[in-house]
Short mmCIF file of C-alpha atoms in Angstrom, two decimals:
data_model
loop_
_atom_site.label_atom_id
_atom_site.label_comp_id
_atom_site.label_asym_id
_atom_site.label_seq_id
_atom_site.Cartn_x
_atom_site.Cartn_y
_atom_site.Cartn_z
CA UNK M 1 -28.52 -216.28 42.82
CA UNK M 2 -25.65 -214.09 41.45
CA UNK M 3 -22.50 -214.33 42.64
CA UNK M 4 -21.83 -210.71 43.75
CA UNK M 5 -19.43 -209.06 46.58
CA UNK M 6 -17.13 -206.12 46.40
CA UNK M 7 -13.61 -205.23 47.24
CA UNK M 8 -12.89 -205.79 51.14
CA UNK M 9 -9.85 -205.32 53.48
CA UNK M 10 -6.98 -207.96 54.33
CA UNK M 11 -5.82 -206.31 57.06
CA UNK M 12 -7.06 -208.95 59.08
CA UNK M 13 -6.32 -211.79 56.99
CA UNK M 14 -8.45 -213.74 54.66
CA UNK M 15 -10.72 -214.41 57.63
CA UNK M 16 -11.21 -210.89 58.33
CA UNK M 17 -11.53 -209.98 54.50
CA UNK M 18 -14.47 -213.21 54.66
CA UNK M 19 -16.16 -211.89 57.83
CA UNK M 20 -16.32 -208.02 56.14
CA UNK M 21 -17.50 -209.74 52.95
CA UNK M 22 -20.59 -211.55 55.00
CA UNK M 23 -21.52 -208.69 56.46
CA UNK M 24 -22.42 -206.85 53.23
CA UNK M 25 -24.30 -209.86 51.84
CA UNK M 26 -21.76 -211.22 49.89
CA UNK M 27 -21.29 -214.42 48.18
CA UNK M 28 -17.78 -213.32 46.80
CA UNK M 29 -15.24 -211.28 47.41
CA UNK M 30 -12.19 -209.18 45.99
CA UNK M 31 -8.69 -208.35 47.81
CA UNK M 32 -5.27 -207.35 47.71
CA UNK M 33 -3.00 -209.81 49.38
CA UNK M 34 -1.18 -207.02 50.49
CA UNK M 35 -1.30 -203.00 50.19
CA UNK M 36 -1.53 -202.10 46.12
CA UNK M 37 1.06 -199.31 45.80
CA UNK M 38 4.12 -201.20 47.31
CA UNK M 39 6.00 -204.70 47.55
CA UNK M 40 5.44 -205.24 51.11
CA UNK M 41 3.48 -208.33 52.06
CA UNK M 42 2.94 -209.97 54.85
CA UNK M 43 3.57 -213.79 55.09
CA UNK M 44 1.30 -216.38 54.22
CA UNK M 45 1.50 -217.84 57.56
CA UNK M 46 -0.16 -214.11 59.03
CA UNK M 47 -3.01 -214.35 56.78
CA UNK M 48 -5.13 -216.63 58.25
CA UNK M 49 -5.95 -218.59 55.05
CA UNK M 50 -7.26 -221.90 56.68
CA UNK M 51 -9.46 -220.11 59.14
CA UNK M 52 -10.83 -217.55 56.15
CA UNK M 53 -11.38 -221.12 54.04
CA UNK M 54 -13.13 -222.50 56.40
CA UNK M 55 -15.48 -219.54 57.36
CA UNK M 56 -16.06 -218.90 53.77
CA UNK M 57 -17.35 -222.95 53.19
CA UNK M 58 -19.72 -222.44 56.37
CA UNK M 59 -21.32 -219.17 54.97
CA UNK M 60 -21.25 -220.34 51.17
CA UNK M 61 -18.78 -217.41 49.83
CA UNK M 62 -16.45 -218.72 47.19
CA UNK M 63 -15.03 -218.05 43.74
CA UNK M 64 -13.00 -214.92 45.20
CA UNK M 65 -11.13 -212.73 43.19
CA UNK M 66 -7.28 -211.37 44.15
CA UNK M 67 -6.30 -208.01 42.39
CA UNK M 68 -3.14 -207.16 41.28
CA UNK M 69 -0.85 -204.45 42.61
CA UNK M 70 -1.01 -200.74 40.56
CA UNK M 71 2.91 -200.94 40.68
CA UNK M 72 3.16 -203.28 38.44
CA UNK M 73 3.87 -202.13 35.15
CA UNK M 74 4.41 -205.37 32.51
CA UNK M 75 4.26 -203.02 29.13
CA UNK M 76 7.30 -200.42 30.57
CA UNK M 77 10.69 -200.32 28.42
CA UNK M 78 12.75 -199.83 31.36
CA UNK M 79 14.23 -202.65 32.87
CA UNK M 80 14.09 -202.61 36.39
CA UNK M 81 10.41 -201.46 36.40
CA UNK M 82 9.84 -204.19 34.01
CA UNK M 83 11.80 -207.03 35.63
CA UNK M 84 9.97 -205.56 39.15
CA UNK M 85 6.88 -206.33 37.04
CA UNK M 86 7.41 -209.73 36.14
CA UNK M 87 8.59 -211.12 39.32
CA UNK M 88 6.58 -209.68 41.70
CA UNK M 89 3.82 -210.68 39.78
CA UNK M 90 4.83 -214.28 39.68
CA UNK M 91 4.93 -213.60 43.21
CA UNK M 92 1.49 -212.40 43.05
CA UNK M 93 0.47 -215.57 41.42
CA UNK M 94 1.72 -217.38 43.84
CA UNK M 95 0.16 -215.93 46.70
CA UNK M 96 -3.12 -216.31 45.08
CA UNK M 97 -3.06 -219.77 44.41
CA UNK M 98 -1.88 -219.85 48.03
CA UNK M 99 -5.70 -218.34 49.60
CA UNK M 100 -7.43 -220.46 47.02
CA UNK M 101 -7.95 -217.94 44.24
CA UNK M 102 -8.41 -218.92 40.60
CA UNK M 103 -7.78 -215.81 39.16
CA UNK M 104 -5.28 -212.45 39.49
CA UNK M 105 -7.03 -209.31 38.05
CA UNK M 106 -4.20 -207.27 36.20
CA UNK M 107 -4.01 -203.30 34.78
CA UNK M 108 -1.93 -204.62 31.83
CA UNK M 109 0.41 -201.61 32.35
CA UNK M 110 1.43 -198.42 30.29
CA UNK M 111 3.69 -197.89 27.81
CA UNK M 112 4.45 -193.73 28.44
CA UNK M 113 7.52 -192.73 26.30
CA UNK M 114 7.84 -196.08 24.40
CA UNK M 115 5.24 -197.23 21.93
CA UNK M 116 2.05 -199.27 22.13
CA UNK M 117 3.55 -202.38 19.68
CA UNK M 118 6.75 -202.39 22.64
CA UNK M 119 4.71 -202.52 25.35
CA UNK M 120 2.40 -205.36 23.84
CA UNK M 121 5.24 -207.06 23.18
CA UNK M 122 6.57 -206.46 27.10
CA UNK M 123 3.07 -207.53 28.16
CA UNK M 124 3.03 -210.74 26.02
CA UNK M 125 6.77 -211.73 26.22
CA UNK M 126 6.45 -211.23 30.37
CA UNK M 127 3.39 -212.94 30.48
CA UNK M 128 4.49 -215.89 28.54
CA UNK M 129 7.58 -216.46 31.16
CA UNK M 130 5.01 -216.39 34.32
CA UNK M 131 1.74 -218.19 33.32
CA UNK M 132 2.23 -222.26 33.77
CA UNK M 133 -0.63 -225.09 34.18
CA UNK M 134 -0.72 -224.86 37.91
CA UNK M 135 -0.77 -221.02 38.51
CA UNK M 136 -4.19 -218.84 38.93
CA UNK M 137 -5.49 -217.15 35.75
CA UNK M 138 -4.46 -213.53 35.09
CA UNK M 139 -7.26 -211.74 33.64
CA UNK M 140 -6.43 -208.30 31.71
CA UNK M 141 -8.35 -205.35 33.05
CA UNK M 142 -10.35 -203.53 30.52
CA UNK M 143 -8.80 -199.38 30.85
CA UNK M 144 -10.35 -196.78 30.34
CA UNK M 145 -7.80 -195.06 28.31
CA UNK M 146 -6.09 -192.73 30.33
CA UNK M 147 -2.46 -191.80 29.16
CA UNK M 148 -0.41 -194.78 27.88
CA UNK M 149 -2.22 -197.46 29.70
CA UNK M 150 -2.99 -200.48 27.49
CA UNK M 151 -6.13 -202.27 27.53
CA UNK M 152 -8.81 -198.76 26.33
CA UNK M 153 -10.00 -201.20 23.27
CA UNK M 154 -10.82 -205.10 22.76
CA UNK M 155 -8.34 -204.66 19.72
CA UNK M 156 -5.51 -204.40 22.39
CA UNK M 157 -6.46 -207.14 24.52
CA UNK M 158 -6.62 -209.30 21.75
CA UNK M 159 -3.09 -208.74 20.61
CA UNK M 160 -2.01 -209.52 24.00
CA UNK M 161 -4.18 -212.75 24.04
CA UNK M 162 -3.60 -213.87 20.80
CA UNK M 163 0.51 -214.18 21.56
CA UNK M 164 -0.06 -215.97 25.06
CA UNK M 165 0.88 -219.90 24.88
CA UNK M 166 -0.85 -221.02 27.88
CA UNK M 167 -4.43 -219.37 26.51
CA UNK M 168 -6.50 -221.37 29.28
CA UNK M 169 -4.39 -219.40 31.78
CA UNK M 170 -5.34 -216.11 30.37
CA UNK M 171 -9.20 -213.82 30.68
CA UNK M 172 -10.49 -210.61 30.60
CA UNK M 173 -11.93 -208.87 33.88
CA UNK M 174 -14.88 -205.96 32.34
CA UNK M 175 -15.29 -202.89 34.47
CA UNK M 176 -18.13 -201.13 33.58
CA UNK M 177 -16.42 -197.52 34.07
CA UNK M 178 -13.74 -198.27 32.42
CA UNK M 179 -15.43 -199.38 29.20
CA UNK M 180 -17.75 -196.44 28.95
CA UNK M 181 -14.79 -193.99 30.25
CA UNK M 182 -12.78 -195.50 27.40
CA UNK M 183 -16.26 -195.16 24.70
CA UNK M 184 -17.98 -197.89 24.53
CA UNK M 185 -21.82 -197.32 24.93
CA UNK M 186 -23.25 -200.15 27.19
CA UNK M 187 -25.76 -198.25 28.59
CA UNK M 188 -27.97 -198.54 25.60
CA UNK M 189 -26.18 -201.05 23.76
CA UNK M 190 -24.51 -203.39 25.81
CA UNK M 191 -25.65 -206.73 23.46
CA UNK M 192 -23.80 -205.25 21.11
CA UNK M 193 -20.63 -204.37 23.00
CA UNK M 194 -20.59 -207.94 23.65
CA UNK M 195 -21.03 -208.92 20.35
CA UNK M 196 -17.85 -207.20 19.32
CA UNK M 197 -15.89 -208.17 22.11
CA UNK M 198 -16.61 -212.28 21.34
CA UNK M 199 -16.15 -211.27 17.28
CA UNK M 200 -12.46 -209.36 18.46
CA UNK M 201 -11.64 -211.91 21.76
CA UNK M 202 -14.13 -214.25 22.49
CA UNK M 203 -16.84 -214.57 25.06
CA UNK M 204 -14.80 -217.53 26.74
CA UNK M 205 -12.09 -214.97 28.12
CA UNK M 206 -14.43 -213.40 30.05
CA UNK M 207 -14.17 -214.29 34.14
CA UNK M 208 -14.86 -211.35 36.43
CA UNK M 209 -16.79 -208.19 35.83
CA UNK M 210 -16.21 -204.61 38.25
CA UNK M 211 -19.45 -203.07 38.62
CA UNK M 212 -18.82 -199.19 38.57
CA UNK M 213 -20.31 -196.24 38.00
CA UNK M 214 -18.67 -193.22 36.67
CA UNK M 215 -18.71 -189.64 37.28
CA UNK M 216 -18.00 -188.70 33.68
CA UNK M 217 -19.46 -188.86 30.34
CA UNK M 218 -18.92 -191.58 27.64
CA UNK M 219 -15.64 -191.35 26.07
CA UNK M 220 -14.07 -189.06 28.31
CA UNK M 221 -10.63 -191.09 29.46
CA UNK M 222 -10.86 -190.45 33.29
CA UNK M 223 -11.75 -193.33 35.23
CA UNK M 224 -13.49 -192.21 38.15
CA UNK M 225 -15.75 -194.44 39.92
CA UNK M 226 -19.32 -193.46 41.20
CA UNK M 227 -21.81 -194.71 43.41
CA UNK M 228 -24.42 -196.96 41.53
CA UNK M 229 -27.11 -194.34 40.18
CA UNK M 230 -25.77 -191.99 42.37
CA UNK M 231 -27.29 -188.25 41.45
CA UNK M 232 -25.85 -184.90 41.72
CA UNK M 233 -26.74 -185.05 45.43
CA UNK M 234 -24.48 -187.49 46.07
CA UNK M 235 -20.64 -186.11 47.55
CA UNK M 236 -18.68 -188.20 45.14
CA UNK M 237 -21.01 -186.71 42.06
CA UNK M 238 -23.25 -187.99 39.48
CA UNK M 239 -23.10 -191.51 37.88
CA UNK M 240 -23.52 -191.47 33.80
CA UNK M 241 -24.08 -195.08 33.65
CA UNK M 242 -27.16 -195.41 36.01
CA UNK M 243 -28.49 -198.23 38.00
CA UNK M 244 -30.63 -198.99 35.49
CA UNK M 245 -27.95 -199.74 32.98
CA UNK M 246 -25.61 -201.46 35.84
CA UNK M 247 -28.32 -203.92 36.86
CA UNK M 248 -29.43 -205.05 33.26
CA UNK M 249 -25.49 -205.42 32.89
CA UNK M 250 -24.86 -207.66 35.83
CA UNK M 251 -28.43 -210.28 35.14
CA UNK M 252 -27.09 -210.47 31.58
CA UNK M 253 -26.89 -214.14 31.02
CA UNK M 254 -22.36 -214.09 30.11
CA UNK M 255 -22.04 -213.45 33.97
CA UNK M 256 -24.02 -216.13 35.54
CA UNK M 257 -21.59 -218.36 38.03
CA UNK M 258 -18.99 -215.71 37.62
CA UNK M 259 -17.98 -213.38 40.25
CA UNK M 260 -19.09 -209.87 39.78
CA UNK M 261 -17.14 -207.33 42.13
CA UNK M 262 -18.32 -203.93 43.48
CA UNK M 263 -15.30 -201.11 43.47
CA UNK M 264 -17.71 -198.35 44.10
CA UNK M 265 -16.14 -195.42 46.49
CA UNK M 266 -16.64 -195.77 49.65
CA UNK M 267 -18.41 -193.18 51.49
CA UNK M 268 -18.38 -192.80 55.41
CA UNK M 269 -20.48 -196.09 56.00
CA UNK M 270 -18.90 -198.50 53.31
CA UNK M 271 -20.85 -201.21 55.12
CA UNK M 272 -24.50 -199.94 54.70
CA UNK M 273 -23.40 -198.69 50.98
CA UNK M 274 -22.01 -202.32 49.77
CA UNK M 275 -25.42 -203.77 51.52
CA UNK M 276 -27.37 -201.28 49.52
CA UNK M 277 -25.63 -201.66 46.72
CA UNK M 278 -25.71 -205.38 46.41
CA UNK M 279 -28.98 -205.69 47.80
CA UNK M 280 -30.28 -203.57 44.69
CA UNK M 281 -28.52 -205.72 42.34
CA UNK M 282 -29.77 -208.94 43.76
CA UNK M 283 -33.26 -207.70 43.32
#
């Protein structure tokens, strides 16, 4: 069975963000530990991690995934946005170990008037002061190339990787829209996309997958998320990547026991869409 959920609210805690996840069909889940464009979090105490635990070992739901705030920015020259980077993500780390999380998904950050070999070197030299043996691992979002941000190519990812020290507490999280946003073709030739990605990184980085859609063409930058095989029909717009393409992608064999995450928009029913969406992918 695969091991498939989507992103889900912790408004109500981790047992709320369980319960949501259970009522899609979900074996997994994705959340924010708090909201993803500030530095306001609740306490632990609020979150109702023991009672979410518990409900998710009754309903077998495990292996969740904890994403990351967008504020955080680990490539930027200036200081205070890149000291806010690396402690509130240690922070980050922190809190995910704390509701049983292995692993922190991270948009390794932008580097807009400085230069890509700076903010590698940012990325890398922050990195290297957070990770430890007993935190979560942070896996490095695939981007879609937009602006700055860091991460559009494997060739990136592996110069981050390949100057961590603690390597075991580093992976890659694949989002499907962001790879063929950024112009890499796996609808038709996904084997191979892999291929290059284990020849440039290595298939053992790989931990989480984002199952998207997009609403543009290969190559074009934009990262915009669409509804799996959504056609023009649809109010968010077309999807380029097709449902076809997204469900070969998620029963290849590389993401079997791994938690694969839906970030689809939601539409005035999330609940029936995720169900939909996850019962088609289970098929």
């Amino acid at each position: 069975m695969l091991k498939i959920g989507s992103h889900v609210s912790i408004a109500n805690g981790l047992l709320g963000a369980a319960q949501e996840a259970f009522s899609y069909g979900a074996n997994t889940f994705m959340i924010y530990t708090g909201a993803p464009q500030n530095t306001r979090r609740s306490p632990l105490e609020k979150l109702k991690i023991p009672q979410g635990q518990q409900f998710m070992a009754e309903h077998n739901i495990s292996d969740i995934v904890v994403h990351a705030p967008y504020i955080i920015n680990m490539a930027s020259f200036k200081e205070d946005t890149y000291n806010l980077a690396c402690t509130f993500l240690e922070t980050e780390l922190h809190r995910t170990k704390a509701i049983g999380s292995k692993y922190l998904v991270l948009h390794p950050g932008a580097f807009t008037t400085s230069t890509l070999e700076q903010g590698i070197e940012n990325i890398v030299n922050g990195l290297n002061k957070i990770l430890s043996p007993e935190l979560p691992i942070v896996c490095l979002e695939t981007m879609s190339g937009k602006g700055t941000e860091i991460g559009r190519n494997f060739e990136e990812l592996s110069q981050i990787i390949d100057g961590i020290d603690f390597k075991d507490k580093i992976g890659v999280c694949l989002d499907t829209c962001h790879l063929h946003d950024s112009g890499y073709d796996i609808v038709n030739e996904f084997d191979d996309v892999l291929s290059e990605f284990d020849s440039k990184i290595g298939l053992k980085y790989i931990k989480t997958l984002h199952i998207n859609g997009s609403l543009n063409k290969k190559g074009a930058k934009k990262d915009r998320h669409a509804n799996i095989g959504a056609d023009e029909t649809n109010p968010r717009g077309k999807d380029y990547i097709g449902k076809e393409a997204l469900y070969k992608i998620v029963h290849n064999d590389i993401f079997k026991n791994k938690p694969l995450i839906l970030e689809t928009p939601w539409l005035d029913d999330k609940s029936n869409l995720y169900k939909e969406e996850i019962t088609f992918l289970r098929s």
